[in-house]
Coordinates of C-alpha atoms and ligand atoms in Angstrom, one line a residue:
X278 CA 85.5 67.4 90.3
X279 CA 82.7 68.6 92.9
X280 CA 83.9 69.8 96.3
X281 CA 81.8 71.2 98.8
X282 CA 82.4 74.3 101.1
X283 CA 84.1 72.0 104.3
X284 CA 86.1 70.0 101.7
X285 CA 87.5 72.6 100.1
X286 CA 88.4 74.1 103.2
X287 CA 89.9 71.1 104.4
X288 CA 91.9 70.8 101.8
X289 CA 93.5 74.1 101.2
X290 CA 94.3 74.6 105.0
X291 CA 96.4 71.7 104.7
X292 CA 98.1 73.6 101.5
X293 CA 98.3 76.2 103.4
X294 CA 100.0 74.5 106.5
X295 CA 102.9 72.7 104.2
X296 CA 103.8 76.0 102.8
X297 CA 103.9 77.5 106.4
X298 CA 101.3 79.9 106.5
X299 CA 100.7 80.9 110.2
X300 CA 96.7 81.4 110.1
X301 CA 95.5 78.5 107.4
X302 CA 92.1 78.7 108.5
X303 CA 91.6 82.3 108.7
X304 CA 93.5 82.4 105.3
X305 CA 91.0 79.8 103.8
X306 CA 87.8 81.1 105.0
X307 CA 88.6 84.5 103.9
X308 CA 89.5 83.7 100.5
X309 CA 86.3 81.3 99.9
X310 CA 83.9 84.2 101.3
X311 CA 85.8 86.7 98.9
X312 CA 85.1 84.5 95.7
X313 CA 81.5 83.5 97.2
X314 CA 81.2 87.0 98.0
X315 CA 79.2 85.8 101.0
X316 CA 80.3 86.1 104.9
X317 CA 81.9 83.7 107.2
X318 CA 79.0 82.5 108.5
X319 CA 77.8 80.8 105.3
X320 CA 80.8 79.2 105.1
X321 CA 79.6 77.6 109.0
X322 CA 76.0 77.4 107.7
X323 CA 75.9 75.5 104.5
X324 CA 79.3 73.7 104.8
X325 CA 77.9 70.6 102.2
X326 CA 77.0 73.5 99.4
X327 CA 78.7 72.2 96.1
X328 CA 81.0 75.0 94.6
X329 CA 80.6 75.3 90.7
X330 CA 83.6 75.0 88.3
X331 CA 83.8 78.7 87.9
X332 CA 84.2 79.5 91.8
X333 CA 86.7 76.5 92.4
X334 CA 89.1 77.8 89.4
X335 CA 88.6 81.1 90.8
X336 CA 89.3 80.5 94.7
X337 CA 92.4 78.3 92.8
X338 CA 93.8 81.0 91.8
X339 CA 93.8 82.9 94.5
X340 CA 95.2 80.1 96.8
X341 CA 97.7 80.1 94.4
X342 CA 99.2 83.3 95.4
X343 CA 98.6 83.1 98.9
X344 CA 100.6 79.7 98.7
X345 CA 103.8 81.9 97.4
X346 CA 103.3 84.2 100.5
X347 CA 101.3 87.1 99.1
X348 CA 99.0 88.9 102.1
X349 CA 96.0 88.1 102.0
X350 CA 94.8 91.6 102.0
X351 CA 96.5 92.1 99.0
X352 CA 95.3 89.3 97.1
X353 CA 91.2 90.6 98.0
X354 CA 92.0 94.2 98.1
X355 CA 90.8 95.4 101.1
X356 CA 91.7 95.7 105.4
X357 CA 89.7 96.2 107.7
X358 CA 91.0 98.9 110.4
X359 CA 89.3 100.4 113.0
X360 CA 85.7 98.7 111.8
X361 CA 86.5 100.6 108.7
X362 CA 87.2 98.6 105.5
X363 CA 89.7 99.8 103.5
X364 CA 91.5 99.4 100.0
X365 CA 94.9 98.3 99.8
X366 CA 97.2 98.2 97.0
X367 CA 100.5 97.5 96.6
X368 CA 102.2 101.2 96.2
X369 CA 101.3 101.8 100.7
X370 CA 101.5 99.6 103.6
X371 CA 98.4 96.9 104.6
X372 CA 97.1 99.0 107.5
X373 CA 98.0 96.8 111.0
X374 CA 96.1 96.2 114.1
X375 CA 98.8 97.5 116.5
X376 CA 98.6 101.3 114.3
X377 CA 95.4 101.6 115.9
X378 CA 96.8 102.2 119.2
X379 CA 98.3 105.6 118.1
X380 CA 94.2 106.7 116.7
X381 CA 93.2 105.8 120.2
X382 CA 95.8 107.7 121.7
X383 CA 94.7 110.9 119.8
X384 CA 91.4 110.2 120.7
X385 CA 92.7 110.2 124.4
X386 CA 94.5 113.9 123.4
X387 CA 91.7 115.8 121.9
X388 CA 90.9 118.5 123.7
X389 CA 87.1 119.4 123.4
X390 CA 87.8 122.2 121.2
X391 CA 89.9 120.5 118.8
X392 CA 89.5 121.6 115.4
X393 CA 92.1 119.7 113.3
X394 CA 94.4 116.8 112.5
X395 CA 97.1 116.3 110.4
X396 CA 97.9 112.5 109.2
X397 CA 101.3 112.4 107.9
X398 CA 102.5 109.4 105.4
X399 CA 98.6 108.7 105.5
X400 CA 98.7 105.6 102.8
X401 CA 95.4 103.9 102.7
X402 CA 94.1 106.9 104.7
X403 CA 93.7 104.5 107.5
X404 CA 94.9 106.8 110.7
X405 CA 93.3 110.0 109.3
X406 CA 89.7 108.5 108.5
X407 CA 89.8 106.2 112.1
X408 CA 89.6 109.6 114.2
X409 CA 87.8 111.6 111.0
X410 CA 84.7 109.0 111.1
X411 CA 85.2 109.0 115.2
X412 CA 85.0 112.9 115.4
X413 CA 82.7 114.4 112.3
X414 CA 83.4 118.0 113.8
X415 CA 87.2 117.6 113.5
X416 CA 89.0 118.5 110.2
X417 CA 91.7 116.1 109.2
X418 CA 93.9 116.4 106.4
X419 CA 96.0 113.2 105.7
X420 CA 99.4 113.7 103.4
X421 CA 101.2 111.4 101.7
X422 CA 104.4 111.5 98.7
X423 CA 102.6 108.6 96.6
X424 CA 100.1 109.9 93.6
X425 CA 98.5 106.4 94.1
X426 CA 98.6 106.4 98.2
X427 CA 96.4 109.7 97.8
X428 CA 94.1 108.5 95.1
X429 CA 93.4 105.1 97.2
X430 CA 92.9 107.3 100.4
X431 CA 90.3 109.6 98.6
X432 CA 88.7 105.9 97.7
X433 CA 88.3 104.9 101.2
X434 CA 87.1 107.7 102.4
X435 CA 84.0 107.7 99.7
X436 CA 83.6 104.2 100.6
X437 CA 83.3 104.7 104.1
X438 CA 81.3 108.4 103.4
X439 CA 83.6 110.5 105.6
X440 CA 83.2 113.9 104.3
X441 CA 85.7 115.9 107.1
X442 CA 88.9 114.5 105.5
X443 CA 91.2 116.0 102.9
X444 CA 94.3 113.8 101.3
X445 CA 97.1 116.1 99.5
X446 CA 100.5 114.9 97.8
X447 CA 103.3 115.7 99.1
X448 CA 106.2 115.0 100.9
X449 CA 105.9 115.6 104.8
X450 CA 104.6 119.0 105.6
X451 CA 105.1 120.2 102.1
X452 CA 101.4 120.8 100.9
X453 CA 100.6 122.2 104.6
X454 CA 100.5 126.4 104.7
X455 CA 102.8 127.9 107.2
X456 CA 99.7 129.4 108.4
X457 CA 97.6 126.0 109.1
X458 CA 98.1 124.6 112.8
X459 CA 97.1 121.8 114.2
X460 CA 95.8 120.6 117.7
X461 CA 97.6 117.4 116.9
X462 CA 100.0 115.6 114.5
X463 CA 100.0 111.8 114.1
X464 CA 102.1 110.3 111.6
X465 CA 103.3 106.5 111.1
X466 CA 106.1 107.1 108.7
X467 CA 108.8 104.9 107.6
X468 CA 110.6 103.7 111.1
X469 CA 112.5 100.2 109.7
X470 CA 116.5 100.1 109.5
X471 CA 117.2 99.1 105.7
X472 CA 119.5 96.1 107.1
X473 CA 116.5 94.7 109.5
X474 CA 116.3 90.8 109.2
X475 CA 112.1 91.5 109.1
X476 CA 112.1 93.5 105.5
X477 CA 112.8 89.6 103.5
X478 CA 109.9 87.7 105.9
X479 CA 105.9 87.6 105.8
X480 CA 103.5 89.9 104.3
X481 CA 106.7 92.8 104.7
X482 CA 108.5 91.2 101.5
X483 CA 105.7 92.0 99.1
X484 CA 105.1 95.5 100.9
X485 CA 107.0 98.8 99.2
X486 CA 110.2 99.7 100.8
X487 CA 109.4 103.2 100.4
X488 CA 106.8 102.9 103.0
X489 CA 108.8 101.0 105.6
X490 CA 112.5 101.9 105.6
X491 CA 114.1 105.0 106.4
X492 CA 117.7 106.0 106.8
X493 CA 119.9 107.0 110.5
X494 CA 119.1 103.7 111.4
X495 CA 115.2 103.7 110.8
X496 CA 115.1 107.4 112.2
X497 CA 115.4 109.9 110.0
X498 CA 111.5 110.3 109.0
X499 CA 111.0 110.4 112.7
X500 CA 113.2 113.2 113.6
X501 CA 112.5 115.3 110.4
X502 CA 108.6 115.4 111.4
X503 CA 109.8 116.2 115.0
X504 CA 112.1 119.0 114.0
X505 CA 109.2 120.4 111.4
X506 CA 106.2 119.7 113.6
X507 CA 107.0 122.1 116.0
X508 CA 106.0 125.3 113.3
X509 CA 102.9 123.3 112.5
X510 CA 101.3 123.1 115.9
X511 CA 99.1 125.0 117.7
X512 CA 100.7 126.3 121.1
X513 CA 100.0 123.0 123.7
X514 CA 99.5 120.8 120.7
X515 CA 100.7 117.0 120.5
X516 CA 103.1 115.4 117.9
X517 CA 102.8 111.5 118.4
X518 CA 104.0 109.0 116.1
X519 CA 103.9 104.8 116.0
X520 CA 107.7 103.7 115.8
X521 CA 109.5 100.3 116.5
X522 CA 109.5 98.6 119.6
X523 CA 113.0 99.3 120.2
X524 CA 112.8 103.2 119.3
X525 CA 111.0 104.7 122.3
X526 CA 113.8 105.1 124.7
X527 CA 115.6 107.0 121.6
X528 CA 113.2 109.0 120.4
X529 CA 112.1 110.0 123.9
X530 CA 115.5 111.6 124.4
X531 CA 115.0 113.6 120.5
X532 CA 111.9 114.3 121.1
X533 CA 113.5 116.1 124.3
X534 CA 116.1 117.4 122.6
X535 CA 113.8 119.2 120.4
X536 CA 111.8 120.8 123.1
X537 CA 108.6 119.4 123.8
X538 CA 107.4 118.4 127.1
X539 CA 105.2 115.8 128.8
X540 CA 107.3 113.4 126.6
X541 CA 106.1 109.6 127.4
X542 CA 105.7 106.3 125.3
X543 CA 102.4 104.3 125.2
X544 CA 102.5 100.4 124.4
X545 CA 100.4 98.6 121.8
X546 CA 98.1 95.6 122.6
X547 CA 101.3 93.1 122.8
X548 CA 102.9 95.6 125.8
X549 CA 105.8 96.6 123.5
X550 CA 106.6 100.3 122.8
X551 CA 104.6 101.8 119.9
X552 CA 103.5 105.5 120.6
X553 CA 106.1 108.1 121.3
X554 CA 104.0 111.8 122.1
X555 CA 105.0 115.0 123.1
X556 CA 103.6 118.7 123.7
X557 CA 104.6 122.0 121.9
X558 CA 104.4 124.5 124.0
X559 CA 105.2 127.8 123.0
X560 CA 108.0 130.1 125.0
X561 CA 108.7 126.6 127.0
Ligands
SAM834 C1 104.4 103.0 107.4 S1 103.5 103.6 106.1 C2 102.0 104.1 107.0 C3 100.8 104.2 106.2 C4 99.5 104.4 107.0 N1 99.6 105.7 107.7 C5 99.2 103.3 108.0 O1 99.5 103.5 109.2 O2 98.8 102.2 107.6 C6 104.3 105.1 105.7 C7 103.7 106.0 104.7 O3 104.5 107.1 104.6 C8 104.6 107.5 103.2 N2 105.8 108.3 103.0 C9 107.1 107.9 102.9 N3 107.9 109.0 102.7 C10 107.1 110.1 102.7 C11 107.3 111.5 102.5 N4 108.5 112.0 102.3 N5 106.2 112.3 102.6 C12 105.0 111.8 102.7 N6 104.7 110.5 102.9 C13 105.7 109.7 102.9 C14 104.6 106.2 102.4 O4 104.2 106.4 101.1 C15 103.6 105.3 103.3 O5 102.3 105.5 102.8

């Protein structure tokens, strides 16, 4: 059977509306252009372009698995964050929108003579090469406990030729010397309670649990990079990390608790809490 470009679409938006996908047409359009290999304006150009045999069984396919609820990122392979496009796989967390509040809130920190970064739980390298490709006199060095995280990191950064970033394996500040300081410390690590109602819906079922939950009620990677930070920054450095929206009042109060000052919460692009910072400052 030959379909064009707008019948196809037609078609599998529909699909995609009975199984309850919430962005059918952005769903659609973005898996035709991936088996096309062309951009979304082609699609808008040449909607009455027949698509051969061997594209329709393809973009099939791939329907297919978007119909059972796979993210779309997943099923193409790549994100885009912070105009950078990135690889995904299943062993890290797809890279979201709202995570690039905290790289425009270290932006906002840097002090002119900033010298380096530290990314911890760096997964697609999204956070670390966002302010490396923004700031190509800083060094950044991202971190993160999965082989495979640090192998896909090293890939995006190639792909996106950002030559002032490092990724090393290990777990939190393990593979960072004693004698390495940092002007600043960003990490989105695991933040999501284990029981939380979200970890069975959307794109978070097909997404590793060892990247989103963590223990003391989703706290405990929080507070262990708080407690350790505080050795690996320079004197008047900033620790900030992305957390839940209903963690800032919380970690406010540790972050406190563990001495650093000028402790506030920004909000992401929906006005919900998202960014808790603080300063070390030494003899405070
Ligand atoms: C919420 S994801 C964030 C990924 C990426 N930074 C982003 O914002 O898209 C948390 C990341 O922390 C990593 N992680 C979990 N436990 C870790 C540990 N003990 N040490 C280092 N990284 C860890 C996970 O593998 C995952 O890549």
């Amino acid at each position: 059977m030959s379909l064009s470009i707008e019948a196809l679409l037609k078609r599998s938006i529909q699909s995609l509306i009975l199984e309850g996908s919430d962005s059918p047409q952005v769903d659609a359009a973005v898996l035709l252009c991936h088996v096309l290999d062309k951009p979304r304006s082609y699609l808008l150009t040449w909607p009455e372009k027949i698509v051969s045999d061997e594209e329709l069984g393809n973009f099939n396919a791939l329907l297919e698995r978007r119909l059972t609820g796979e993210p779309i990122a997943y099923i193409v392979g790549y994100r885009e964050f912070w105009s950078l496009p990135l690889k995904v796989s299943p062993t890290t967390l797809i890279p979201r929108p709202d995570t690039e509040r905290l790289v425009e809130v270290a932006l906002d920190h840097l002090t002119p003579n900033a010298q380096s970064i530290l990314d911890l739980g760096t997964g697609t390298g999204a956070i670390a090469l966002a302010i490396a490709s923004e700031m190509p006199t800083l060094n950044v060095i991202g971190v993160d406990y999965q082989d495979d995280a640090v192998e896909l990191a090293k890939g995006n950064a190639k792909i996106n030729h950002i030559n002032n970033v490092e990724f090393r394996q290990g777990s939190w500040f393990e593979p960072i010397s004693l004698s390495d300081k940092f002007d600043i410390i960003v990490s989105n690590p695991p933040y999501i309670d284990g029981n939380d109602p979200h970890l069975s819906e959307g794109d978070v079922r097909f997404e590793p649990q060892t990247a989103l939950v963590a223990e003391q009620n989703g706290f405990s990677d929080l507070i262990h990079i708080m407690q350790h930070g505080r050795e690996y920054l320079l004197n008047g450095g900033w620790l900030m990390m992305e957390h839940g929206f209903e963690q800032g009042e919380q970690l406010r109060h540790f972050f406190e608790e563990h001495g650093y000052i000028n402790v506030k919460t920004e909000q992401d692009y929906a006005g919900n809490d998202r960014v808790t910072l603080g300063q070390w400052v030494v003899d405070n």
